[in-house]
Structure formats: structure tokens, C-alpha cells
Coordinates of C-alpha atoms and ligand atoms in Angstrom, one line a residue:
M1 CA 91.9 91.1 80.6
R2 CA 95.1 90.7 78.6
I3 CA 98.6 91.9 79.4
E4 CA 100.9 93.4 76.7
I5 CA 104.5 94.3 77.0
L6 CA 105.8 97.1 74.8
H7 CA 109.2 98.8 74.4
G8 CA 108.8 102.6 74.0
D9 CA 107.7 105.9 75.4
I10 CA 104.5 105.8 77.5
T11 CA 103.6 109.4 76.6
A12 CA 102.9 108.3 73.0
R13 CA 100.4 105.6 73.9
K14 CA 96.9 106.2 72.7
V15 CA 95.2 104.3 75.5
D16 CA 92.4 105.5 77.8
A17 CA 94.7 106.0 80.8
I18 CA 98.5 106.1 81.3
V19 CA 99.9 105.7 84.8
N20 CA 102.5 108.2 86.1
A21 CA 105.2 107.1 88.5
A22 CA 104.9 110.4 90.5
N23 CA 106.1 111.5 93.9
S24 CA 103.9 112.5 96.8
S25 CA 104.0 116.2 95.9
L26 CA 102.3 115.5 92.5
L27 CA 104.2 118.6 91.3
G28 CA 106.4 116.8 88.8
G29 CA 110.0 115.4 88.8
G30 CA 112.4 113.5 86.6
G31 CA 112.0 110.2 84.8
V32 CA 108.7 109.2 83.4
D33 CA 107.0 111.9 85.6
G34 CA 109.0 114.7 83.9
A35 CA 108.3 113.2 80.4
I36 CA 104.5 113.0 81.1
H37 CA 104.3 116.6 82.4
R38 CA 106.4 117.9 79.5
A39 CA 104.2 116.1 76.9
A40 CA 100.9 116.9 78.6
G41 CA 101.6 120.7 79.0
G42 CA 101.2 123.1 81.9
E43 CA 97.6 122.3 82.4
L44 CA 98.6 119.0 83.9
L45 CA 100.6 120.7 86.6
E46 CA 97.7 123.1 87.2
A47 CA 95.3 120.1 87.6
C48 CA 97.8 118.5 90.1
R49 CA 98.1 121.8 92.0
E50 CA 94.3 121.9 92.2
L51 CA 94.2 118.4 93.6
R52 CA 96.7 119.4 96.3
R53 CA 94.7 122.4 97.2
T54 CA 91.4 120.6 97.4
Q55 CA 91.7 116.9 98.3
L56 CA 95.4 116.1 98.9
Q57 CA 96.8 118.8 101.1
D58 CA 99.4 116.4 102.6
G59 CA 100.3 115.0 99.2
L60 CA 99.5 111.6 97.7
P61 CA 100.5 108.8 100.0
V62 CA 102.8 106.0 98.7
G63 CA 100.7 103.2 97.2
S64 CA 97.7 105.5 96.4
A65 CA 96.5 106.7 93.0
V66 CA 94.5 109.6 91.7
A67 CA 93.4 110.6 88.2
T68 CA 93.6 113.8 86.2
P69 CA 92.8 114.6 82.5
A70 CA 95.7 113.9 80.1
F71 CA 95.5 117.3 78.3
R72 CA 97.8 117.3 75.3
L73 CA 98.6 113.6 75.5
P74 CA 97.0 111.1 73.2
A75 CA 95.6 109.3 76.3
R76 CA 92.4 110.5 78.0
W77 CA 93.6 110.4 81.6
V78 CA 96.7 110.3 83.7
I79 CA 96.6 108.2 86.8
H80 CA 99.2 109.4 89.2
T81 CA 100.6 106.9 91.7
V82 CA 103.5 107.1 94.1
G83 CA 105.8 104.1 94.3
P84 CA 107.9 103.1 97.3
N85 CA 111.4 104.7 97.3
R86 CA 113.9 101.9 98.1
H87 CA 116.6 104.6 98.9
A88 CA 114.3 105.9 101.7
G89 CA 113.9 102.4 103.2
Q90 CA 110.5 101.7 101.5
T91 CA 111.2 98.0 100.7
D92 CA 107.8 96.4 101.4
P93 CA 106.4 94.9 98.1
A94 CA 102.9 95.4 99.4
L95 CA 103.4 99.2 98.9
L96 CA 104.3 98.6 95.3
A97 CA 101.5 96.1 94.8
S98 CA 99.1 98.8 96.1
C99 CA 100.3 101.2 93.3
F100 CA 99.2 98.7 90.7
Q101 CA 96.0 97.7 92.4
E102 CA 94.9 101.2 93.2
S103 CA 95.7 102.4 89.7
L104 CA 93.6 99.6 88.2
T105 CA 90.8 100.4 90.6
V106 CA 90.9 104.1 89.5
A107 CA 91.1 103.1 85.8
A108 CA 88.1 100.8 86.2
G109 CA 86.2 103.6 88.0
L110 CA 86.8 105.9 85.0
G111 CA 85.4 103.2 82.7
A112 CA 88.8 102.8 80.9
Q113 CA 89.2 99.9 78.5
S114 CA 92.9 100.2 78.2
V115 CA 95.6 101.3 80.7
A116 CA 99.4 101.6 80.3
F117 CA 101.9 101.3 83.2
P118 CA 105.6 102.2 83.3
A119 CA 107.9 100.2 85.5
I120 CA 106.9 102.0 88.7
S121 CA 109.8 102.5 91.2
A122 CA 112.3 100.8 88.8
G123 CA 114.1 104.0 88.1
I124 CA 115.0 106.8 90.5
Y125 CA 113.3 104.9 93.4
G126 CA 115.8 102.0 93.0
W127 CA 113.7 98.8 92.8
D128 CA 114.9 95.9 90.7
A129 CA 112.9 95.6 87.5
R130 CA 112.4 91.8 87.9
Q131 CA 110.7 92.4 91.3
V132 CA 108.6 95.2 89.9
A133 CA 107.4 92.9 87.0
Q134 CA 106.6 90.1 89.5
V135 CA 104.6 92.4 91.7
A136 CA 102.9 94.1 88.8
F137 CA 101.7 90.8 87.1
D138 CA 100.5 89.4 90.5
A139 CA 98.5 92.6 91.1
V140 CA 96.9 92.4 87.6
G141 CA 96.2 88.7 88.2
S142 CA 94.5 89.3 91.5
F143 CA 92.6 92.4 90.2
S144 CA 91.2 90.4 87.2
S145 CA 90.2 87.5 89.4
S146 CA 88.6 89.8 92.0
G147 CA 85.1 91.2 92.0
R148 CA 86.5 94.6 91.2
A149 CA 87.2 93.7 87.6
G150 CA 83.8 92.2 87.1
D151 CA 82.0 95.4 86.4
S152 CA 84.8 97.2 84.6
P153 CA 85.3 97.3 80.9
L154 CA 89.1 97.0 81.3
E155 CA 90.4 94.8 78.5
V156 CA 94.1 95.6 78.0
V157 CA 96.8 96.3 80.5
E158 CA 100.0 97.5 78.8
F159 CA 103.4 97.7 80.3
V160 CA 105.5 100.3 78.4
L161 CA 109.1 100.0 79.1
F162 CA 111.7 102.5 78.2
S163 CA 114.8 100.4 77.9
E164 CA 115.5 97.1 76.0
D165 CA 116.7 95.5 79.2
T166 CA 113.6 96.3 81.2
T167 CA 111.4 95.1 78.3
A168 CA 113.3 91.8 78.2
V169 CA 112.9 91.4 82.0
F170 CA 109.2 92.0 81.8
R171 CA 108.8 89.6 78.9
T172 CA 110.7 86.8 80.8
V173 CA 108.8 87.3 84.0
L174 CA 105.4 87.3 82.1
E175 CA 106.3 84.1 80.4
S176 CA 106.9 82.4 83.7
S177 CA 103.7 83.8 85.3
P178 CA 101.1 81.0 85.5
G179 CA 97.9 81.9 83.7
L180 CA 99.1 85.3 82.5
G181 CA 101.9 84.9 79.9
Ligands
LIG1 N1 108.0 106.1 79.1 C1 108.1 104.9 79.7 N2 109.0 104.6 80.8 C2 109.8 105.6 81.1 C3 109.8 106.9 80.5 C4 108.9 107.1 79.4 N3 108.8 108.2 78.7 N4 110.8 107.7 81.0 C5 111.4 106.9 82.0 N5 110.8 105.7 82.0 P1 111.3 106.7 87.2 P2 110.4 105.9 89.9 C6 111.1 104.5 82.9 O1 112.6 107.1 87.7 O2 111.6 104.9 90.0 C7 110.5 111.1 89.5 O3 111.4 112.2 89.7 C8 112.4 104.4 83.6 O4 113.4 104.0 82.7 O5 110.6 107.6 86.2 O6 109.1 105.4 90.3 C9 109.2 111.2 90.3 O7 108.8 112.5 90.4 C10 112.1 103.4 84.7 O8 112.2 102.1 84.1 O9 110.2 106.5 88.4 C11 109.6 110.6 91.6 O10 110.3 111.5 92.4 C12 110.6 103.7 85.0 O11 110.2 104.5 83.9 C13 110.6 109.5 91.2 O12 111.1 109.9 89.9 C14 110.4 104.3 86.3 O13 111.5 105.3 86.6 C15 109.9 108.2 91.0 O14 110.8 107.2 90.7

């Protein structure tokens, strides 16, 4: 499994699955969530509403992940996860690690070969990009060395960062991550 760092818009990525930094309602919002819903079209919101009606009546918990089709996006699936909100006192890195781990598990379950992540919780939810990068790379490292990765065809994990600054932070942290960079 290899990690790639890219500067750009995650909605343009032609990968098997892109990950959405959603909120528990799954009904859309600002940031990357808003961009994904706009680019995917109204069917994505309909699919999220259906998930809420059927399996997720109380919403998607922080640290969990669930997949929908990607509709008009070039990707095949959107994996929605809910990062911890630092402004609401959610400061435990294990919650953020869970977002990456659960999303990778869902991607593997779908048979995805490629998955693209944004910097979950590094925008509206107020986490420092450096900490997000550290948690993300640790999660990918532990996923790829765990049994869960063994049966999955997952080959490429991309991080698609919207700003130059965040891209540089992710590159620096990756270079200093043993065995990954
Ligand atoms: N492609 C890649 N990254 C993007 C894009 C894009 N098109 N647009 C923004 N980013 P945020 P959060 C970056 O705020 O912190 C929403 O309202 C952005 O620059 O999208 O997890 C949800 O509904 C930042 O680095 O997500 C929730 O309520 C990163 O994506 C809440 O925001 C994450 O920023 C979630 O907040």
C-alpha cells in the first residue's frame, strides 16, 4: 500500500472511493462536504437521507464511516466519516484515528484499490493539520500491517489537500514517518 500527497480538489479525483469529512447528520454542510454534495448532485443527499431513514436514525457517530455511491463524481463511492470537532471539546486523537481506520475498512470491504482522503477535521472542526497528518499516517501504517489489509486490494491511499500550506505540512510529516515516506 502506498501513500500519495496531492494538492487539489478531492471531487476531481478518479479513484475508487473518496472520503467525505461529513457531520453526524449526513445531510451536508460546508467545506469539503459541501463541495462533494454539489459535485455529486442531489442523488447523494437522497442516498444519505435513505441511510438516515434505514440504518442511521440517530446519525453517524464520530469516528464511524459509511459508504454511498458517488453519483456524478468521477469516483465510484463516497465514504462518509465524521471527524471530532475540537470546538465541541472532542480532542481525543483516537476519535480521529478511528475515522481513518473505519474508512479504510469500509474501502477494503468495497474492494477499492484506491482511496482519497481530505484532511479530516482540519477545517471547520479546528484540528491542527500537522496532528491530522500524524494521526492519518499512523492509521494507514497500522491498517496496512494489520490482518485487515491482507485480503483487500487497496493499493493507493491518497491525501488530497486543498491549500498549499496543508499540502506542505502533510509532505513534511510523511517524510518524517518511519517506513511510510
Ligand atoms: N477538496 C479537498 N479538500 C477540501 C476541499 C476540497 N474540495 N474543500 C475543503 N477542503 P472541512 P472538517 C479541505 O471544514 O474540519 C462541514 O460543514 C479544507 O481546506 O471541510 O472535518 C461538515 O458538514 C480542510 O483542510 O471539514 C462538518 O459540519 C479539510 O478539507 C464540518 O464541516 C477539512 O475541512 C467538518 O469539518
